[in-house]
Amino acid sequence: MTYVDARNLPHHVGIIMDGNGRWAELRGEPREAGHKAGSAAVRRVVRAARRLGLTALTLYAFSEQNWARPSGEVDALMGLLREFLVSERGEILQHEIRLVAIGELDRLPEIVRESLDPLRGASAENRKMTLALALSYGGQEEIARATREIAMDVRDGKLDPASIDVRALASRMPSLGVGEPDLIIRTGGEHRLSNFLLYGAAYAELAFTDVLWPDFTEVDFFEAIASYQRRERRFGRVLSRDASSVSPSSVTPGAPLCPDTDGAMRV
Ligand code: IPE
Ligand code: IPE
Ligand code: MG
């Protein structure tokens, strides 16, 4: 049994949803079948995150580098993305989830934009949880873009170079609108970030699992959170007995929605 302490939840969880292709290959099916099965895992995890009461969930759905995949696979992924946005629209709004997207959104095809943009607008005032879809996203690209914006502000006399600090960059990064990720989970057995949330990941706890994304269940998700809760985050300081005093996160903790009376959720 997995115990999740509802009083010590990560506020912002990021997930690198990897392993769809291998899941399909193991079954002798085309990679697209793995992506389709992966969509079901996305639904499961979004529901679980909302039930748990996370403040934000960022899902790495398509990297800037994934455009280099065969066009048939890219088209299939875009089609599935649209399908997800259309089919989940009702539930996202009903559960007061704010849907945002991060990445080079201009590169997305119209079939995605026409379902994504209205949902971003319609859910903009929702406050129960933010679901951020990383689409055509790259962490290095995000840093470069923020740097470009800063350079232009300096050029236009709006910004004093002496005031450029860690926060100045962070405030120009859409991925950090919900604060730094506390926990980053990667499925599929690889131990790397593959250009995900690089700047904000500075002090994120990392959880790796061999489970391929289409097989990832609520229990796997809760286990990753339970493992996060067993760790001691030090942020470069010496041991502290008061964990809350060392968090640099600028996010206001969201109140857990459905803890048991003792604050533990048994899964
Ligand atoms: C993750 O699964 C989905 C995307 C990157 C879009 P992969 O397609 O990378 O699956 P593997 O890593 O090849 O198994
Ligand atoms: C990372 O997975 C991107 C997403 C999960 C969307 P990749 O499969 O693209 O990463 P690499 O190629 O193994 O580093
Ligand atoms: Mg992969």
PDB file of N, CA and C in Angstrom, residues 51-91:
ATOM      1  N   ARG A  51      -7.530  15.063  -8.082  1.00  0.00           N
ATOM      2  CA  ARG A  51      -8.106  14.495  -6.855  1.00  0.00           C
ATOM      3  C   ARG A  51      -7.177  14.720  -5.666  1.00  0.00           C
ATOM      4  N   LEU A  52      -5.909  14.604  -5.927  1.00  0.00           N
ATOM      5  CA  LEU A  52      -4.910  14.761  -4.872  1.00  0.00           C
ATOM      6  C   LEU A  52      -4.835  16.210  -4.392  1.00  0.00           C
ATOM      7  N   GLY A  53      -5.093  17.137  -5.295  1.00  0.00           N
ATOM      8  CA  GLY A  53      -5.044  18.546  -4.918  1.00  0.00           C
ATOM      9  C   GLY A  53      -3.723  19.217  -5.242  1.00  0.00           C
ATOM     10  N   LEU A  54      -3.038  18.737  -6.287  1.00  0.00           N
ATOM     11  CA  LEU A  54      -1.807  19.415  -6.705  1.00  0.00           C
ATOM     12  C   LEU A  54      -2.142  20.808  -7.213  1.00  0.00           C
ATOM     13  N   THR A  55      -1.208  21.728  -7.071  1.00  0.00           N
ATOM     14  CA  THR A  55      -1.398  23.074  -7.613  1.00  0.00           C
ATOM     15  C   THR A  55      -1.206  23.073  -9.123  1.00  0.00           C
ATOM     16  N   ALA A  56      -0.205  22.338  -9.581  1.00  0.00           N
ATOM     17  CA  ALA A  56       0.094  22.354 -11.016  1.00  0.00           C
ATOM     18  C   ALA A  56       0.717  21.050 -11.472  1.00  0.00           C
ATOM     19  N   LEU A  57       0.353  20.674 -12.691  1.00  0.00           N
ATOM     20  CA  LEU A  57       0.913  19.484 -13.329  1.00  0.00           C
ATOM     21  C   LEU A  57       1.377  19.906 -14.717  1.00  0.00           C
ATOM     22  N   THR A  58       2.665  19.727 -15.009  1.00  0.00           N
ATOM     23  CA  THR A  58       3.168  20.041 -16.342  1.00  0.00           C
ATOM     24  C   THR A  58       3.521  18.740 -17.052  1.00  0.00           C
ATOM     25  N   LEU A  59       2.901  18.510 -18.191  1.00  0.00           N
ATOM     26  CA  LEU A  59       3.116  17.272 -18.942  1.00  0.00           C
ATOM     27  C   LEU A  59       3.909  17.552 -20.210  1.00  0.00           C
ATOM     28  N   TYR A  60       5.015  16.828 -20.343  1.00  0.00           N
ATOM     29  CA  TYR A  60       5.856  16.979 -21.542  1.00  0.00           C
ATOM     30  C   TYR A  60       5.250  16.094 -22.614  1.00  0.00           C
ATOM     31  N   ALA A  61       4.508  16.717 -23.521  1.00  0.00           N
ATOM     32  CA  ALA A  61       3.769  15.956 -24.528  1.00  0.00           C
ATOM     33  C   ALA A  61       4.495  15.916 -25.869  1.00  0.00           C
ATOM     34  N   PHE A  62       5.268  16.968 -26.167  1.00  0.00           N
ATOM     35  CA  PHE A  62       5.941  17.032 -27.468  1.00  0.00           C
ATOM     36  C   PHE A  62       7.084  18.040 -27.367  1.00  0.00           C
ATOM     37  N   SER A  63       8.286  17.555 -27.635  1.00  0.00           N
ATOM     38  CA  SER A  63       9.439  18.451 -27.491  1.00  0.00           C
ATOM     39  C   SER A  63       9.723  19.165 -28.812  1.00  0.00           C
ATOM     40  N   GLU A  64      10.464  20.242 -28.686  1.00  0.00           N
ATOM     41  CA  GLU A  64      10.895  20.979 -29.885  1.00  0.00           C
ATOM     42  C   GLU A  64      11.657  20.024 -30.813  1.00  0.00           C
ATOM     43  N   GLN A  65      12.392  19.109 -30.216  1.00  0.00           N
ATOM     44  CA  GLN A  65      13.203  18.168 -31.002  1.00  0.00           C
ATOM     45  C   GLN A  65      12.348  17.051 -31.619  1.00  0.00           C
ATOM     46  N   ASN A  66      11.144  16.826 -31.085  1.00  0.00           N
ATOM     47  CA  ASN A  66      10.301  15.761 -31.636  1.00  0.00           C
ATOM     48  C   ASN A  66       9.792  16.075 -33.048  1.00  0.00           C
ATOM     49  N   TRP A  67       9.903  17.338 -33.483  1.00  0.00           N
ATOM     50  CA  TRP A  67       9.521  17.664 -34.864  1.00  0.00           C
ATOM     51  C   TRP A  67      10.375  16.883 -35.860  1.00  0.00           C
ATOM     52  N   ALA A  68      11.537  16.424 -35.432  1.00  0.00           N
ATOM     53  CA  ALA A  68      12.441  15.694 -36.333  1.00  0.00           C
ATOM     54  C   ALA A  68      12.010  14.244 -36.539  1.00  0.00           C
ATOM     55  N   ARG A  69      10.937  13.824 -35.901  1.00  0.00           N
ATOM     56  CA  ARG A  69      10.461  12.446 -36.100  1.00  0.00           C
ATOM     57  C   ARG A  69       9.776  12.321 -37.467  1.00  0.00           C
ATOM     58  N   PRO A  70       9.559  11.082 -37.946  1.00  0.00           N
ATOM     59  CA  PRO A  70       8.872  10.917 -39.232  1.00  0.00           C
ATOM     60  C   PRO A  70       7.533  11.648 -39.247  1.00  0.00           C
ATOM     61  N   SER A  71       7.186  12.216 -40.394  1.00  0.00           N
ATOM     62  CA  SER A  71       5.997  13.082 -40.434  1.00  0.00           C
ATOM     63  C   SER A  71       4.715  12.313 -40.071  1.00  0.00           C
ATOM     64  N   GLY A  72       4.670  11.034 -40.401  1.00  0.00           N
ATOM     65  CA  GLY A  72       3.478  10.244 -40.053  1.00  0.00           C
ATOM     66  C   GLY A  72       3.282  10.171 -38.545  1.00  0.00           C
ATOM     67  N   GLU A  73       4.389  10.029 -37.822  1.00  0.00           N
ATOM     68  CA  GLU A  73       4.292   9.954 -36.361  1.00  0.00           C
ATOM     69  C   GLU A  73       3.911  11.316 -35.770  1.00  0.00           C
ATOM     70  N   VAL A  74       4.499  12.378 -36.341  1.00  0.00           N
ATOM     71  CA  VAL A  74       4.163  13.723 -35.853  1.00  0.00           C
ATOM     72  C   VAL A  74       2.671  13.996 -36.089  1.00  0.00           C
ATOM     73  N   ASP A  75       2.188  13.635 -37.272  1.00  0.00           N
ATOM     74  CA  ASP A  75       0.763  13.861 -37.580  1.00  0.00           C
ATOM     75  C   ASP A  75      -0.124  13.086 -36.615  1.00  0.00           C
ATOM     76  N   ALA A  76       0.268  11.848 -36.336  1.00  0.00           N
ATOM     77  CA  ALA A  76      -0.530  11.028 -35.412  1.00  0.00           C
ATOM     78  C   ALA A  76      -0.555  11.677 -34.025  1.00  0.00           C
ATOM     79  N   LEU A  77       0.584  12.184 -33.599  1.00  0.00           N
ATOM     80  CA  LEU A  77       0.647  12.828 -32.273  1.00  0.00           C
ATOM     81  C   LEU A  77      -0.231  14.079 -32.229  1.00  0.00           C
ATOM     82  N   MET A  78      -0.201  14.860 -33.305  1.00  0.00           N
ATOM     83  CA  MET A  78      -1.021  16.081 -33.341  1.00  0.00           C
ATOM     84  C   MET A  78      -2.517  15.719 -33.340  1.00  0.00           C
ATOM     85  N   GLY A  79      -2.852  14.667 -34.069  1.00  0.00           N
ATOM     86  CA  GLY A  79      -4.249  14.216 -34.089  1.00  0.00           C
ATOM     87  C   GLY A  79      -4.709  13.766 -32.703  1.00  0.00           C
ATOM     88  N   LEU A  80      -3.833  13.057 -32.012  1.00  0.00           N
ATOM     89  CA  LEU A  80      -4.192  12.585 -30.662  1.00  0.00           C
ATOM     90  C   LEU A  80      -4.309  13.749 -29.681  1.00  0.00           C
ATOM     91  N   LEU A  81      -3.463  14.735 -29.895  1.00  0.00           N
ATOM     92  CA  LEU A  81      -3.510  15.908 -29.025  1.00  0.00           C
ATOM     93  C   LEU A  81      -4.852  16.621 -29.188  1.00  0.00           C
ATOM     94  N   ARG A  82      -5.250  16.770 -30.434  1.00  0.00           N
ATOM     95  CA  ARG A  82      -6.544  17.398 -30.688  1.00  0.00           C
ATOM     96  C   ARG A  82      -7.668  16.569 -30.053  1.00  0.00           C
ATOM     97  N   GLU A  83      -7.605  15.254 -30.256  1.00  0.00           N
ATOM     98  CA  GLU A  83      -8.630  14.360 -29.711  1.00  0.00           C
ATOM     99  C   GLU A  83      -8.718  14.529 -28.193  1.00  0.00           C
ATOM    100  N   PHE A  84      -7.555  14.615 -27.552  1.00  0.00           N
ATOM    101  CA  PHE A  84      -7.517  14.780 -26.101  1.00  0.00           C
ATOM    102  C   PHE A  84      -8.179  16.093 -25.688  1.00  0.00           C
ATOM    103  N   LEU A  85      -7.838  17.162 -26.395  1.00  0.00           N
ATOM    104  CA  LEU A  85      -8.379  18.478 -26.025  1.00  0.00           C
ATOM    105  C   LEU A  85      -9.894  18.518 -26.216  1.00  0.00           C
ATOM    106  N   VAL A  86     -10.371  17.884 -27.275  1.00  0.00           N
ATOM    107  CA  VAL A  86     -11.813  17.883 -27.542  1.00  0.00           C
ATOM    108  C   VAL A  86     -12.535  17.015 -26.510  1.00  0.00           C
ATOM    109  N   SER A  87     -11.998  15.815 -26.275  1.00  0.00           N
ATOM    110  CA  SER A  87     -12.717  14.882 -25.388  1.00  0.00           C
ATOM    111  C   SER A  87     -12.631  15.305 -23.918  1.00  0.00           C
ATOM    112  N   GLU A  88     -11.560  15.993 -23.531  1.00  0.00           N
ATOM    113  CA  GLU A  88     -11.399  16.337 -22.111  1.00  0.00           C
ATOM    114  C   GLU A  88     -11.928  17.727 -21.764  1.00  0.00           C
ATOM    115  N   ARG A  89     -12.351  18.468 -22.761  1.00  0.00           N
ATOM    116  CA  ARG A  89     -12.779  19.855 -22.530  1.00  0.00           C
ATOM    117  C   ARG A  89     -13.812  19.948 -21.397  1.00  0.00           C
ATOM    118  N   GLY A  90     -14.850  19.108 -21.496  1.00  0.00           N
ATOM    119  CA  GLY A  90     -15.921  19.155 -20.498  1.00  0.00           C
ATOM    120  C   GLY A  90     -15.388  18.895 -19.095  1.00  0.00           C
ATOM    121  N   GLU A  91     -14.582  17.862 -18.980  1.00  0.00           N
ATOM    122  CA  GLU A  91     -14.082  17.484 -17.650  1.00  0.00           C
ATOM    123  C   GLU A  91     -13.126  18.546 -17.085  1.00  0.00           C
TER     124      GLU A  91
END
